[in-house]
């Protein structure tokens, strides 16, 4: 097996490689990304022999998710057992867990960049043109991806949790959405609504204070298609201990963290901007924030665990204790129907990364960050 993710694999020509892989492999701006990805892969002993081939061709996004999830688990100090097969990750030790990673994907034969051709003029490619329809599609595609894993059986007729090396461990599915160019725009909230069959309702009392209540959801609908809500409460999900979700286990995360570690060239700077939770208990909207990657001190820098959410199944036969995944944002359903969310540090709902390539790249990035903050607060 090649020692680098970017070495040419035998019988894999450029004509069949993913265009996103070619950009990552060939462009000067991705020097830090390539180095960090290769460093991570060098310690990823659980990866199978097809990993590099799939990373370079039709499985680019799913393999990036697996690499980022491995980096997060390694960062947290977990011991990973080699399975040589499914599921993707087996955590050993006192907090043993089995994790299978999956993604929602474009229709078969669709190009990752095909959506750009249908983009209305003036629209941002990463922001859905119709937010309500895109969210409905996100829920249906996420449900499809999760059910595909719940229904899968091995050649021996075993579900994931029935395999001899998995029995007795909590079983978790890790999910990221790539079915559309703008799929990463969606946050954990719509997925939480689907899994728990509840949604939060925000109102104001007579004094203007924010009041949260919860209402039950029976179905999710898009056009003529509908699915029942509340996957966790359904019998087929009894063996699903939790779902791990991320909308940021991407190339951009490796690019940012690699840049923070000093792996990038001097003429490349990154600006991250997006929406963060407002700490004001009466706030019902996030606030906008931007920063130049590398300007923060070591203790404030991004981690691989940031951006990962774990949604616990309250009806699971084998639950997972709090704190097993330090650094992940945790979500649990309370008896009153509200979802308790706990996080170790502020985490973006969604963010974008701008790349500046020029001799004065960092100066330009800082100037843009200042103007972005001024516009957000003005």
XYZ file of N, CA, C and O in Angstrom, residues 240-327:
352
model
N -29.096 0.932 18.305
C -28.328 2.121 17.933
C -28.161 2.994 19.166
O -29.099 3.657 19.604
N -26.982 2.995 19.736
C -26.751 3.710 21.000
C -26.699 5.215 20.820
O -27.066 5.963 21.727
N -26.239 5.662 19.664
C -26.106 7.103 19.416
C -25.795 7.323 17.947
O -25.418 6.397 17.214
N -25.934 8.564 17.529
C -25.501 9.002 16.205
C -24.494 10.121 16.400
O -24.739 11.069 17.163
N -23.361 10.006 15.742
C -22.364 11.078 15.704
C -22.564 11.841 14.400
O -22.682 11.236 13.333
N -22.621 13.161 14.485
C -22.854 13.983 13.297
C -21.808 15.083 13.206
O -21.372 15.631 14.224
N -21.437 15.405 11.984
C -20.570 16.561 11.755
C -20.904 17.178 10.406
O -21.270 16.472 9.465
N -20.802 18.490 10.331
C -20.858 19.168 9.031
C -19.520 19.858 8.745
O -19.439 20.732 7.883
N -18.475 19.444 9.480
C -17.168 20.097 9.298
C -16.004 19.116 9.247
O -14.851 19.521 9.366
N -16.281 17.825 9.064
C -15.196 16.842 8.917
C -14.795 16.823 7.447
O -15.105 15.896 6.692
N -14.099 17.865 7.048
C -13.842 18.145 5.640
C -12.372 18.467 5.404
O -11.574 18.569 6.341
N -12.044 18.656 4.139
C -10.699 19.092 3.768
C -10.349 20.394 4.472
O -9.210 20.592 4.923
N -11.320 21.296 4.590
C -11.057 22.596 5.212
C -10.575 22.448 6.647
O -9.737 23.232 7.113
N -11.092 21.466 7.380
C -10.629 21.265 8.758
C -9.145 20.888 8.779
O -8.356 21.432 9.576
N -8.749 19.964 7.916
C -7.330 19.599 7.837
C -6.490 20.794 7.397
O -5.363 20.982 7.879
N -7.022 21.597 6.484
C -6.295 22.779 6.019
C -6.077 23.761 7.167
O -4.965 24.272 7.364
N -7.121 24.009 7.951
C -6.996 24.967 9.058
C -6.041 24.454 10.135
O -5.155 25.191 10.613
N -6.222 23.212 10.569
C -5.382 22.684 11.643
C -3.944 22.554 11.172
O -2.993 22.855 11.920
N -3.727 22.137 9.923
C -2.364 22.068 9.380
C -1.715 23.436 9.328
O -0.524 23.604 9.623
N -2.504 24.449 8.974
C -1.984 25.822 8.943
C -1.632 26.294 10.355
O -0.603 26.949 10.564
N -2.484 25.989 11.335
C -2.190 26.359 12.727
C -0.892 25.722 13.210
O -0.178 26.299 14.034
N -0.570 24.550 12.710
C 0.660 23.865 13.107
C 1.884 24.347 12.340
O 2.993 23.849 12.543
N 1.684 25.292 11.430
C 2.817 25.863 10.705
C 3.249 25.079 9.496
O 4.367 25.241 9.004
N 2.359 24.233 8.959
C 2.721 23.382 7.827
C 2.567 24.081 6.479
O 3.017 23.566 5.466
N 1.903 25.217 6.458
C 1.599 25.868 5.192
C 2.666 26.839 4.743
O 3.500 27.299 5.548
N 2.660 27.220 3.460
C 3.625 28.201 2.948
C 3.290 29.602 3.455
O 2.161 29.889 3.851
N 4.276 30.486 3.419
C 4.118 31.836 3.958
C 3.168 32.695 3.128
O 2.632 33.680 3.646
N 2.965 32.343 1.879
C 2.115 33.181 1.025
C 0.664 32.700 0.991
O -0.095 33.095 0.112
N 0.276 31.853 1.947
C -1.101 31.365 2.037
C -1.631 31.663 3.441
O -0.974 31.360 4.440
N -2.799 32.266 3.509
C -3.462 32.535 4.788
C -4.925 32.126 4.682
O -5.516 32.173 3.594
N -5.484 31.727 5.813
C -6.868 31.270 5.846
C -7.688 32.148 6.777
O -7.227 32.517 7.853
N -8.890 32.439 6.345
C -9.856 33.161 7.170
C -11.059 32.247 7.375
O -11.638 31.751 6.409
N -11.445 32.028 8.622
C -12.645 31.247 8.917
C -13.736 32.193 9.411
O -13.489 33.027 10.284
N -14.924 32.057 8.851
C -16.039 32.889 9.299
C -17.302 32.034 9.348
O -17.443 31.043 8.631
N -18.218 32.435 10.234
C -19.464 31.690 10.360
C -20.234 32.101 11.588
O -19.972 33.156 12.190
N -21.188 31.258 11.988
C -22.094 31.593 13.087
C -21.808 30.740 14.309
O -21.631 29.523 14.216
N -21.774 31.395 15.469
C -21.522 30.753 16.754
C -22.730 30.933 17.675
O -23.485 31.896 17.536
N -22.927 30.011 18.640
C -24.014 30.202 19.609
C -23.794 31.474 20.429
O -22.683 31.763 20.858
N -24.851 32.221 20.642
C -24.790 33.418 21.479
C -24.956 32.990 22.939
O -25.944 32.337 23.279
N -24.013 33.338 23.819
C -24.121 32.916 25.225
C -25.247 33.581 25.996
O -25.594 33.141 27.097
N -25.848 34.633 25.445
C -26.979 35.299 26.101
C -28.160 34.323 26.179
O -28.639 33.837 25.146
N -28.659 33.983 27.392
C -29.760 33.016 27.501
C -31.040 33.467 26.823
O -31.934 32.651 26.579
N -31.151 34.763 26.512
C -32.340 35.260 25.828
C -32.147 35.399 24.324
O -33.051 35.869 23.625
N -30.998 34.993 23.827
C -30.736 35.109 22.399
C -31.428 33.979 21.644
O -31.402 32.825 22.080
N -32.054 34.315 20.539
C -32.669 33.291 19.699
C -32.013 33.207 18.328
O -32.505 32.533 17.432
N -30.878 33.885 18.181
C -30.109 33.825 16.939
C -28.621 33.714 17.261
O -28.161 34.208 18.290
N -27.850 33.079 16.396
C -26.394 33.026 16.608
C -25.755 34.375 16.290
O -26.419 35.283 15.778
N -24.492 34.503 16.602
C -23.779 35.714 16.192
C -22.662 35.337 15.224
O -22.164 34.206 15.225
N -22.287 36.291 14.393
C -21.288 36.056 13.356
C -19.888 36.346 13.892
O -19.683 37.279 14.674
N -18.933 35.534 13.454
C -17.561 35.698 13.931
C -16.595 35.305 12.815
O -16.899 34.435 11.996
N -15.446 35.962 12.785
C -14.407 35.646 11.809
C -13.042 35.766 12.476
O -12.846 36.597 13.366
N -12.100 34.922 12.063
C -10.735 35.019 12.572
C -9.761 34.483 11.531
O -10.123 33.698 10.654
N -8.521 34.935 11.634
C -7.464 34.453 10.755
C -6.826 33.241 11.419
O -6.398 33.301 12.575
N -6.787 32.144 10.701
C -6.257 30.892 11.244
C -4.786 31.077 11.613
O -3.983 31.547 10.811
N -4.464 30.719 12.855
C -3.094 30.858 13.346
C -2.895 32.068 14.226
O -1.849 32.200 14.874
N -3.893 32.965 14.295
C -3.764 34.159 15.131
C -4.100 33.879 16.590
O -3.759 34.681 17.469
N -4.784 32.776 16.870
C -5.110 32.422 18.252
C -3.928 31.723 18.918
O -3.082 31.114 18.253
N -3.900 31.760 20.247
C -2.891 31.034 20.991
C -3.165 29.540 20.968
O -4.257 29.096 20.590
N -2.196 28.726 21.394
C -2.335 27.260 21.313
C -3.581 26.717 22.001
O -4.204 25.774 21.507
N -3.974 27.309 23.149
C -5.114 26.765 23.888
C -6.449 27.088 23.240
O -7.468 26.477 23.586
N -6.467 28.040 22.310
C -7.716 28.415 21.650
C -7.831 27.828 20.253
O -8.842 28.013 19.585
N -6.835 27.100 19.830
C -6.831 26.609 18.463
C -7.822 25.462 18.268
O -8.204 24.774 19.203
N -8.194 25.277 17.027
C -9.190 24.275 16.671
C -8.675 22.868 16.963
O -7.488 22.567 16.798
N -9.575 21.994 17.363
C -9.265 20.585 17.570
C -10.040 19.757 16.553
O -11.006 20.226 15.948
N -9.639 18.513 16.376
C -10.397 17.628 15.494
C -11.757 17.286 16.096
O -12.722 17.051 15.376
N -11.842 17.267 17.417
C -13.110 16.908 18.058
C -14.178 17.973 17.865
O -15.381 17.658 17.855
N -13.764 19.233 17.734
C -14.734 20.301 17.492
C -15.511 20.025 16.207
O -14.948 19.556 15.218
N -16.788 20.330 16.247
C -17.608 20.119 15.071
C -18.277 18.762 15.032
O -19.137 18.519 14.183
N -17.890 17.864 15.943
C -18.563 16.567 16.053
C -19.609 16.641 17.163
O -19.346 17.154 18.251
N -20.787 16.115 16.887
C -21.888 16.060 17.842
C -22.258 14.604 18.078
O -22.292 13.818 17.125
N -22.549 14.247 19.317
C -23.064 12.911 19.593
C -24.455 13.038 20.188
O -24.660 13.704 21.208
N -25.423 12.433 19.510
C -26.815 12.454 19.939
C -27.140 11.094 20.538
O -27.139 10.077 19.840
N -27.392 11.074 21.846
C -27.606 9.825 22.572
C -29.032 9.326 22.382
O -29.993 10.109 22.419
N -29.170 8.013 22.207
C -30.484 7.388 22.098
C -30.989 7.042 23.502
O -30.433 6.161 24.159
N -32.046 7.694 23.986
C -32.517 7.433 25.353
C -33.153 6.052 25.507
O -33.342 5.583 26.628
N -33.489 5.402 24.385
C -34.121 4.090 24.439
C -33.166 2.961 24.036
O -33.597 1.826 23.832
N -31.884 3.257 23.929
C -30.909 2.256 23.485
C -30.751 1.143 24.512
O -30.764 1.379 25.723
N -30.571 -0.075 24.017
C -30.345 -1.207 24.918
C -28.997 -1.095 25.614
O -28.841 -1.536 26.750
N -28.014 -0.529 24.921
C -26.693 -0.323 25.530
C -26.361 1.164 25.394
O -25.895 1.614 24.343
N -26.613 1.958 26.410
C -26.347 3.399 26.320
C -24.860 3.714 26.449
O -24.054 2.858 26.848
N -24.529 4.947 26.138
C -23.155 5.451 26.265
C -23.147 6.508 27.357
O -23.994 7.399 27.379
N -22.196 6.399 28.262
C -22.090 7.365 29.355
C -21.620 8.716 28.838
O -20.960 8.808 27.792
N -21.970 9.776 29.562
C -21.446 11.107 29.234
C -19.932 11.109 29.374
O -19.367 10.441 30.231
N -19.288 11.877 28.519
C -17.849 12.072 28.643
C -16.984 11.030 27.975
O -15.751 11.137 28.029
N -17.576 10.028 27.335
C -16.771 9.020 26.640
C -16.028 9.650 25.473
O -14.929 9.227 25.124
N -16.635 10.685 24.865
C -16.007 11.380 23.737
C -15.734 12.832 24.115
O -16.453 13.748 23.690
N -14.713 13.092 24.934
C -14.437 14.467 25.366
C -14.113 15.358 24.172
O -13.309 15.018 23.315
N -14.766 16.501 24.120
C -14.574 17.412 22.996
C -15.719 17.383 22.017
O -15.901 18.338 21.253
